[in-house]
């Protein structure tokens, strides 16, 4: 079933790229340089989507493997979260999305793999931008709560209908509708997020209301140091 899903996800962009290149090479599209450039740009965009899909597949397979070696260390993720928000600001510019990050200068330490934490927060903040509205807002907070570090990533976007919420962490599951028609994605981002959280003995929750926004809540266990 997984291979079938992967094949389907790969086939559509590959067929589109082949179609654009074939039209360009055979001259079917004519000799208008503007039209030809548009086709090549679309082929490039589809190629980029394929690269994203392959990267997500590799991440997904790596996380599925029982032989993954994680370089866990005691981490204060405050800097990682702030850096992620800064990097994502450029992604939000075309839609006029603004960012609020309420992150203390220092957070309780957790035991985690740095690269996986970077991937975790990048995926969540990227999603908050992608499914937001024009001139919307992304809010990120982090606080200790009941022996856990609780990180919230909220948006003021289109929201998720209650019927879809139980499935949003499934592989290749994407909510379809008029507002998501032109939103690109591999359908693996939230699956990867959940696997990273669970591999760090944490949990992830989601709260959402249609047309009001979505909040993802990540809870990671605080690591008690030996001195404590």
PDB file of C-alpha atoms in Angstrom:
ATOM      1  CA  UNK A   1       0.000   0.000   0.000  1.00  0.00           C
ATOM      2  CA  UNK A   2       2.843   2.349   0.864  1.00  0.00           C
ATOM      3  CA  UNK A   3       4.661   1.635  -2.414  1.00  0.00           C
ATOM      4  CA  UNK A   4       1.426   2.264  -4.327  1.00  0.00           C
ATOM      5  CA  UNK A   5       1.000   5.630  -2.609  1.00  0.00           C
ATOM      6  CA  UNK A   6       4.619   6.581  -3.310  1.00  0.00           C
ATOM      7  CA  UNK A   7       4.311   5.581  -6.971  1.00  0.00           C
ATOM      8  CA  UNK A   8       1.178   7.715  -7.320  1.00  0.00           C
ATOM      9  CA  UNK A   9       2.834  10.727  -5.692  1.00  0.00           C
ATOM     10  CA  UNK A  10       5.873  10.397  -7.975  1.00  0.00           C
ATOM     11  CA  UNK A  11       3.967   9.734 -11.194  1.00  0.00           C
ATOM     12  CA  UNK A  12       1.883  12.929 -11.301  1.00  0.00           C
ATOM     13  CA  UNK A  13       4.779  15.446 -11.173  1.00  0.00           C
ATOM     14  CA  UNK A  14       6.946  13.304 -13.457  1.00  0.00           C
ATOM     15  CA  UNK A  15       4.168  13.153 -16.053  1.00  0.00           C
ATOM     16  CA  UNK A  16       3.733  16.929 -15.823  1.00  0.00           C
ATOM     17  CA  UNK A  17       7.470  17.547 -16.281  1.00  0.00           C
ATOM     18  CA  UNK A  18       7.555  15.207 -19.283  1.00  0.00           C
ATOM     19  CA  UNK A  19       4.538  16.992 -20.794  1.00  0.00           C
ATOM     20  CA  UNK A  20       6.072  20.461 -20.415  1.00  0.00           C
ATOM     21  CA  UNK A  21       9.440  19.357 -21.839  1.00  0.00           C
ATOM     22  CA  UNK A  22       7.810  17.480 -24.705  1.00  0.00           C
ATOM     23  CA  UNK A  23       5.737  20.529 -25.674  1.00  0.00           C
ATOM     24  CA  UNK A  24       8.866  22.685 -25.553  1.00  0.00           C
ATOM     25  CA  UNK A  25      11.114  20.301 -27.539  1.00  0.00           C
ATOM     26  CA  UNK A  26       8.558  19.484 -30.248  1.00  0.00           C
ATOM     27  CA  UNK A  27       7.516  23.094 -30.713  1.00  0.00           C
ATOM     28  CA  UNK A  28       3.853  22.343 -29.998  1.00  0.00           C
ATOM     29  CA  UNK A  29       3.692  25.336 -27.669  1.00  0.00           C
ATOM     30  CA  UNK A  30       4.871  27.688 -30.408  1.00  0.00           C
ATOM     31  CA  UNK A  31       7.848  30.009 -30.396  1.00  0.00           C
ATOM     32  CA  UNK A  32       6.633  32.649 -27.969  1.00  0.00           C
ATOM     33  CA  UNK A  33       9.580  32.966 -25.508  1.00  0.00           C
ATOM     34  CA  UNK A  34       7.222  34.031 -22.686  1.00  0.00           C
ATOM     35  CA  UNK A  35       5.081  30.895 -23.074  1.00  0.00           C
ATOM     36  CA  UNK A  36       8.147  28.660 -23.348  1.00  0.00           C
ATOM     37  CA  UNK A  37       9.681  30.196 -20.245  1.00  0.00           C
ATOM     38  CA  UNK A  38       6.442  29.675 -18.317  1.00  0.00           C
ATOM     39  CA  UNK A  39       6.480  25.975 -19.229  1.00  0.00           C
ATOM     40  CA  UNK A  40      10.096  25.585 -18.146  1.00  0.00           C
ATOM     41  CA  UNK A  41       9.344  27.409 -14.884  1.00  0.00           C
ATOM     42  CA  UNK A  42       6.468  25.002 -14.215  1.00  0.00           C
ATOM     43  CA  UNK A  43       8.719  22.037 -14.960  1.00  0.00           C
ATOM     44  CA  UNK A  44      11.260  23.472 -12.517  1.00  0.00           C
ATOM     45  CA  UNK A  45       8.579  23.881  -9.828  1.00  0.00           C
ATOM     46  CA  UNK A  46       7.463  20.280 -10.296  1.00  0.00           C
ATOM     47  CA  UNK A  47      11.104  19.149 -10.106  1.00  0.00           C
ATOM     48  CA  UNK A  48      11.492  21.010  -6.825  1.00  0.00           C
ATOM     49  CA  UNK A  49       8.356  19.294  -5.488  1.00  0.00           C
ATOM     50  CA  UNK A  50       9.838  15.921  -6.444  1.00  0.00           C
ATOM     51  CA  UNK A  51      13.073  16.691  -4.602  1.00  0.00           C
ATOM     52  CA  UNK A  52      11.036  17.653  -1.513  1.00  0.00           C
ATOM     53  CA  UNK A  53       9.094  14.403  -1.777  1.00  0.00           C
ATOM     54  CA  UNK A  54      12.246  12.299  -2.095  1.00  0.00           C
ATOM     55  CA  UNK A  55      13.839  14.098   0.883  1.00  0.00           C
ATOM     56  CA  UNK A  56      10.709  13.521   2.977  1.00  0.00           C
ATOM     57  CA  UNK A  57      10.612   9.860   1.912  1.00  0.00           C
ATOM     58  CA  UNK A  58      14.236   9.408   2.977  1.00  0.00           C
ATOM     59  CA  UNK A  59      13.486  11.076   6.326  1.00  0.00           C
ATOM     60  CA  UNK A  60      10.370   8.951   6.788  1.00  0.00           C
ATOM     61  CA  UNK A  61      12.206   5.690   5.993  1.00  0.00           C
ATOM     62  CA  UNK A  62      15.072   6.680   8.287  1.00  0.00           C
ATOM     63  CA  UNK A  63      12.646   7.317  11.151  1.00  0.00           C
ATOM     64  CA  UNK A  64      10.857   4.019  10.474  1.00  0.00           C
ATOM     65  CA  UNK A  65      14.125   2.111  10.687  1.00  0.00           C
ATOM     66  CA  UNK A  66      14.946   0.537  14.025  1.00  0.00           C
ATOM     67  CA  UNK A  67      18.642   1.057  13.281  1.00  0.00           C
ATOM     68  CA  UNK A  68      18.569   4.856  13.418  1.00  0.00           C
ATOM     69  CA  UNK A  69      21.401   6.228  15.554  1.00  0.00           C
ATOM     70  CA  UNK A  70      20.367   9.503  17.143  1.00  0.00           C
ATOM     71  CA  UNK A  71      22.945  11.912  18.492  1.00  0.00           C
ATOM     72  CA  UNK A  72      20.981  12.840  21.574  1.00  0.00           C
ATOM     73  CA  UNK A  73      22.373  15.524  23.841  1.00  0.00           C
ATOM     74  CA  UNK A  74      21.092  17.860  26.521  1.00  0.00           C
ATOM     75  CA  UNK A  75      19.563  20.709  24.561  1.00  0.00           C
ATOM     76  CA  UNK A  76      18.074  24.101  25.249  1.00  0.00           C
ATOM     77  CA  UNK A  77      15.838  24.364  22.168  1.00  0.00           C
ATOM     78  CA  UNK A  78      15.100  28.094  22.603  1.00  0.00           C
ATOM     79  CA  UNK A  79      17.766  29.064  20.046  1.00  0.00           C
ATOM     80  CA  UNK A  80      16.635  26.362  17.582  1.00  0.00           C
ATOM     81  CA  UNK A  81      13.032  27.600  17.733  1.00  0.00           C
ATOM     82  CA  UNK A  82      13.996  31.276  17.338  1.00  0.00           C
ATOM     83  CA  UNK A  83      16.298  30.472  14.394  1.00  0.00           C
ATOM     84  CA  UNK A  84      13.529  28.458  12.733  1.00  0.00           C
ATOM     85  CA  UNK A  85      11.094  31.362  13.020  1.00  0.00           C
ATOM     86  CA  UNK A  86      13.672  33.739  11.516  1.00  0.00           C
ATOM     87  CA  UNK A  87      14.339  31.382   8.595  1.00  0.00           C
ATOM     88  CA  UNK A  88      10.617  30.978   7.874  1.00  0.00           C
ATOM     89  CA  UNK A  89       9.910  34.721   7.740  1.00  0.00           C
ATOM     90  CA  UNK A  90      10.934  34.832   4.095  1.00  0.00           C
ATOM     91  CA  UNK A  91       8.418  32.093   3.320  1.00  0.00           C
ATOM     92  CA  UNK A  92       5.681  34.200   4.879  1.00  0.00           C
ATOM     93  CA  UNK A  93       6.505  37.441   3.026  1.00  0.00           C
ATOM     94  CA  UNK A  94       4.505  36.737  -0.181  1.00  0.00           C
ATOM     95  CA  UNK A  95       1.332  36.263   1.901  1.00  0.00           C
ATOM     96  CA  UNK A  96       2.065  39.057   4.351  1.00  0.00           C
ATOM     97  CA  UNK A  97       2.204  36.576   7.224  1.00  0.00           C
ATOM     98  CA  UNK A  98       3.659  38.015  10.445  1.00  0.00           C
ATOM     99  CA  UNK A  99       5.361  36.093  13.253  1.00  0.00           C
ATOM    100  CA  UNK A 100       5.275  36.252  17.033  1.00  0.00           C
ATOM    101  CA  UNK A 101       7.755  34.188  19.048  1.00  0.00           C
ATOM    102  CA  UNK A 102       7.334  34.165  22.825  1.00  0.00           C
ATOM    103  CA  UNK A 103      10.395  32.118  23.744  1.00  0.00           C
ATOM    104  CA  UNK A 104      12.325  32.629  27.008  1.00  0.00           C
ATOM    105  CA  UNK A 105      16.063  33.229  26.726  1.00  0.00           C
ATOM    106  CA  UNK A 106      16.616  29.839  28.330  1.00  0.00           C
ATOM    107  CA  UNK A 107      14.414  26.750  28.566  1.00  0.00           C
ATOM    108  CA  UNK A 108      14.705  23.578  30.670  1.00  0.00           C
ATOM    109  CA  UNK A 109      16.997  21.055  29.001  1.00  0.00           C
ATOM    110  CA  UNK A 110      15.633  18.115  27.053  1.00  0.00           C
ATOM    111  CA  UNK A 111      17.554  15.129  25.720  1.00  0.00           C
ATOM    112  CA  UNK A 112      17.226  15.334  21.950  1.00  0.00           C
ATOM    113  CA  UNK A 113      18.830  15.030  18.542  1.00  0.00           C
ATOM    114  CA  UNK A 114      19.552  18.569  17.338  1.00  0.00           C
ATOM    115  CA  UNK A 115      18.975  17.903  13.623  1.00  0.00           C
ATOM    116  CA  UNK A 116      15.641  16.190  14.331  1.00  0.00           C
ATOM    117  CA  UNK A 117      14.528  19.107  16.517  1.00  0.00           C
ATOM    118  CA  UNK A 118      15.386  21.493  13.675  1.00  0.00           C
ATOM    119  CA  UNK A 119      13.363  19.343  11.261  1.00  0.00           C
ATOM    120  CA  UNK A 120      10.453  19.110  13.708  1.00  0.00           C
ATOM    121  CA  UNK A 121      10.070  22.865  14.199  1.00  0.00           C
ATOM    122  CA  UNK A 122      10.776  23.676  10.550  1.00  0.00           C
ATOM    123  CA  UNK A 123       7.928  21.387   9.455  1.00  0.00           C
ATOM    124  CA  UNK A 124       5.468  22.830  11.977  1.00  0.00           C
ATOM    125  CA  UNK A 125       6.251  26.491  11.288  1.00  0.00           C
ATOM    126  CA  UNK A 126       6.302  25.874   7.525  1.00  0.00           C
ATOM    127  CA  UNK A 127       2.831  24.302   7.773  1.00  0.00           C
ATOM    128  CA  UNK A 128       1.584  27.269   9.793  1.00  0.00           C
ATOM    129  CA  UNK A 129       2.678  29.567   6.964  1.00  0.00           C
ATOM    130  CA  UNK A 130       1.471  27.324   4.147  1.00  0.00           C
ATOM    131  CA  UNK A 131      -2.098  26.961   5.447  1.00  0.00           C
ATOM    132  CA  UNK A 132      -2.420  30.521   6.680  1.00  0.00           C
ATOM    133  CA  UNK A 133      -4.408  33.334   5.131  1.00  0.00           C
ATOM    134  CA  UNK A 134      -3.102  36.521   3.572  1.00  0.00           C
ATOM    135  CA  UNK A 135      -1.902  38.893   6.303  1.00  0.00           C
ATOM    136  CA  UNK A 136      -2.286  36.087   8.821  1.00  0.00           C
ATOM    137  CA  UNK A 137      -0.186  35.431  11.880  1.00  0.00           C
ATOM    138  CA  UNK A 138       2.028  32.602  13.160  1.00  0.00           C
ATOM    139  CA  UNK A 139       2.598  32.395  16.905  1.00  0.00           C
ATOM    140  CA  UNK A 140       5.188  30.186  18.605  1.00  0.00           C
ATOM    141  CA  UNK A 141       5.459  29.787  22.384  1.00  0.00           C
ATOM    142  CA  UNK A 142       7.505  27.508  24.638  1.00  0.00           C
ATOM    143  CA  UNK A 143       7.044  26.902  28.369  1.00  0.00           C
ATOM    144  CA  UNK A 144       7.705  24.165  30.947  1.00  0.00           C
ATOM    145  CA  UNK A 145       4.511  22.403  32.041  1.00  0.00           C
ATOM    146  CA  UNK A 146       4.110  19.314  34.261  1.00  0.00           C
ATOM    147  CA  UNK A 147       7.655  17.968  33.772  1.00  0.00           C
ATOM    148  CA  UNK A 148       7.386  18.576  30.021  1.00  0.00           C
ATOM    149  CA  UNK A 149       8.531  21.292  27.693  1.00  0.00           C
ATOM    150  CA  UNK A 150       5.404  22.465  25.869  1.00  0.00           C
ATOM    151  CA  UNK A 151       5.866  24.141  22.495  1.00  0.00           C
ATOM    152  CA  UNK A 152       2.843  25.587  20.692  1.00  0.00           C
ATOM    153  CA  UNK A 153       2.806  26.541  17.011  1.00  0.00           C
ATOM    154  CA  UNK A 154      -0.389  28.400  16.106  1.00  0.00           C
ATOM    155  CA  UNK A 155      -1.725  30.028  12.960  1.00  0.00           C
ATOM    156  CA  UNK A 156      -4.741  32.095  11.964  1.00  0.00           C
ATOM    157  CA  UNK A 157      -5.329  30.046   8.832  1.00  0.00           C
ATOM    158  CA  UNK A 158      -8.027  27.969   7.216  1.00  0.00           C
ATOM    159  CA  UNK A 159      -8.241  25.424  10.036  1.00  0.00           C
ATOM    160  CA  UNK A 160      -9.004  21.720   9.845  1.00  0.00           C
ATOM    161  CA  UNK A 161     -12.479  20.212   9.967  1.00  0.00           C
ATOM    162  CA  UNK A 162     -13.026  17.875  12.938  1.00  0.00           C
ATOM    163  CA  UNK A 163     -13.614  14.886  10.634  1.00  0.00           C
ATOM    164  CA  UNK A 164     -10.044  15.165   9.295  1.00  0.00           C
ATOM    165  CA  UNK A 165      -8.226  15.606  12.615  1.00  0.00           C
ATOM    166  CA  UNK A 166      -7.828  11.865  13.407  1.00  0.00           C
ATOM    167  CA  UNK A 167      -5.996  11.308  10.106  1.00  0.00           C
ATOM    168  CA  UNK A 168      -3.706  14.310   9.662  1.00  0.00           C
ATOM    169  CA  UNK A 169      -0.647  12.407  10.947  1.00  0.00           C
ATOM    170  CA  UNK A 170      -1.186   9.543   8.461  1.00  0.00           C
ATOM    171  CA  UNK A 171       1.249   9.159   5.569  1.00  0.00           C
ATOM    172  CA  UNK A 172       0.247  11.127   2.442  1.00  0.00           C
ATOM    173  CA  UNK A 173      -2.978  12.345   4.064  1.00  0.00           C
ATOM    174  CA  UNK A 174      -3.873  15.805   2.830  1.00  0.00           C
ATOM    175  CA  UNK A 175      -7.070  17.724   3.435  1.00  0.00           C
ATOM    176  CA  UNK A 176      -8.495  18.572   0.022  1.00  0.00           C
ATOM    177  CA  UNK A 177     -10.699  21.534  -0.743  1.00  0.00           C
ATOM    178  CA  UNK A 178     -10.854  24.774  -2.723  1.00  0.00           C
ATOM    179  CA  UNK A 179      -8.570  26.570  -0.253  1.00  0.00           C
ATOM    180  CA  UNK A 180      -5.833  23.911  -0.438  1.00  0.00           C
ATOM    181  CA  UNK A 181      -5.967  23.294  -4.189  1.00  0.00           C
ATOM    182  CA  UNK A 182      -2.804  25.283  -4.899  1.00  0.00           C
ATOM    183  CA  UNK A 183      -0.992  24.399  -1.682  1.00  0.00           C
ATOM    184  CA  UNK A 184       1.962  22.154  -2.381  1.00  0.00           C
ATOM    185  CA  UNK A 185       3.190  19.483  -0.014  1.00  0.00           C
ATOM    186  CA  UNK A 186       4.316  15.887   0.162  1.00  0.00           C
ATOM    187  CA  UNK A 187       1.726  14.677   2.690  1.00  0.00           C
ATOM    188  CA  UNK A 188       4.558  13.288   4.821  1.00  0.00           C
ATOM    189  CA  UNK A 189       5.481  16.350   6.895  1.00  0.00           C
ATOM    190  CA  UNK A 190       3.163  15.690   9.849  1.00  0.00           C
ATOM    191  CA  UNK A 191       3.930  11.954   9.784  1.00  0.00           C
ATOM    192  CA  UNK A 192       7.611  12.837  10.150  1.00  0.00           C
ATOM    193  CA  UNK A 193       6.816  15.313  12.940  1.00  0.00           C
ATOM    194  CA  UNK A 194       4.882  12.677  14.906  1.00  0.00           C
ATOM    195  CA  UNK A 195       7.635  10.091  14.510  1.00  0.00           C
ATOM    196  CA  UNK A 196      10.279  12.542  15.727  1.00  0.00           C
ATOM    197  CA  UNK A 197       8.195  13.522  18.761  1.00  0.00           C
ATOM    198  CA  UNK A 198       7.452   9.908  19.689  1.00  0.00           C
ATOM    199  CA  UNK A 199      11.088   8.869  19.230  1.00  0.00           C
ATOM    200  CA  UNK A 200      11.891  11.447  21.930  1.00  0.00           C
ATOM    201  CA  UNK A 201       9.260   9.984  24.273  1.00  0.00           C
ATOM    202  CA  UNK A 202       6.987  12.953  23.730  1.00  0.00           C
ATOM    203  CA  UNK A 203       3.528  13.469  22.313  1.00  0.00           C
ATOM    204  CA  UNK A 204       1.855  15.848  19.902  1.00  0.00           C
ATOM    205  CA  UNK A 205      -1.692  17.198  19.976  1.00  0.00           C
ATOM    206  CA  UNK A 206      -3.677  19.400  17.627  1.00  0.00           C
ATOM    207  CA  UNK A 207      -6.488  21.897  18.175  1.00  0.00           C
ATOM    208  CA  UNK A 208      -8.242  23.447  15.207  1.00  0.00           C
ATOM    209  CA  UNK A 209     -11.307  25.371  14.179  1.00  0.00           C
ATOM    210  CA  UNK A 210     -12.339  25.903  10.566  1.00  0.00           C
ATOM    211  CA  UNK A 211     -11.685  29.465   9.349  1.00  0.00           C
ATOM    212  CA  UNK A 212     -10.033  30.407  12.645  1.00  0.00           C
ATOM    213  CA  UNK A 213      -6.759  28.517  12.737  1.00  0.00           C
ATOM    214  CA  UNK A 214      -4.797  25.569  14.050  1.00  0.00           C
ATOM    215  CA  UNK A 215      -2.469  24.948  16.988  1.00  0.00           C
ATOM    216  CA  UNK A 216       0.002  22.068  17.222  1.00  0.00           C
ATOM    217  CA  UNK A 217       1.161  21.317  20.763  1.00  0.00           C
ATOM    218  CA  UNK A 218       4.408  19.395  21.214  1.00  0.00           C
ATOM    219  CA  UNK A 219       5.230  18.018  24.672  1.00  0.00           C
ATOM    220  CA  UNK A 220       8.761  16.738  25.279  1.00  0.00           C
ATOM    221  CA  UNK A 221       9.971  15.373  28.629  1.00  0.00           C
ATOM    222  CA  UNK A 222      12.308  17.639  30.567  1.00  0.00           C
ATOM    223  CA  UNK A 223      15.555  15.824  31.372  1.00  0.00           C
ATOM    224  CA  UNK A 224      16.550  16.041  35.024  1.00  0.00           C
ATOM    225  CA  UNK A 225      20.283  16.643  35.360  1.00  0.00           C
ATOM    226  CA  UNK A 226      22.386  14.569  37.783  1.00  0.00           C
ATOM    227  CA  UNK A 227      22.990  17.652  39.892  1.00  0.00           C
ATOM    228  CA  UNK A 228      19.269  17.833  40.567  1.00  0.00           C
TER     229      UNK A 228
END
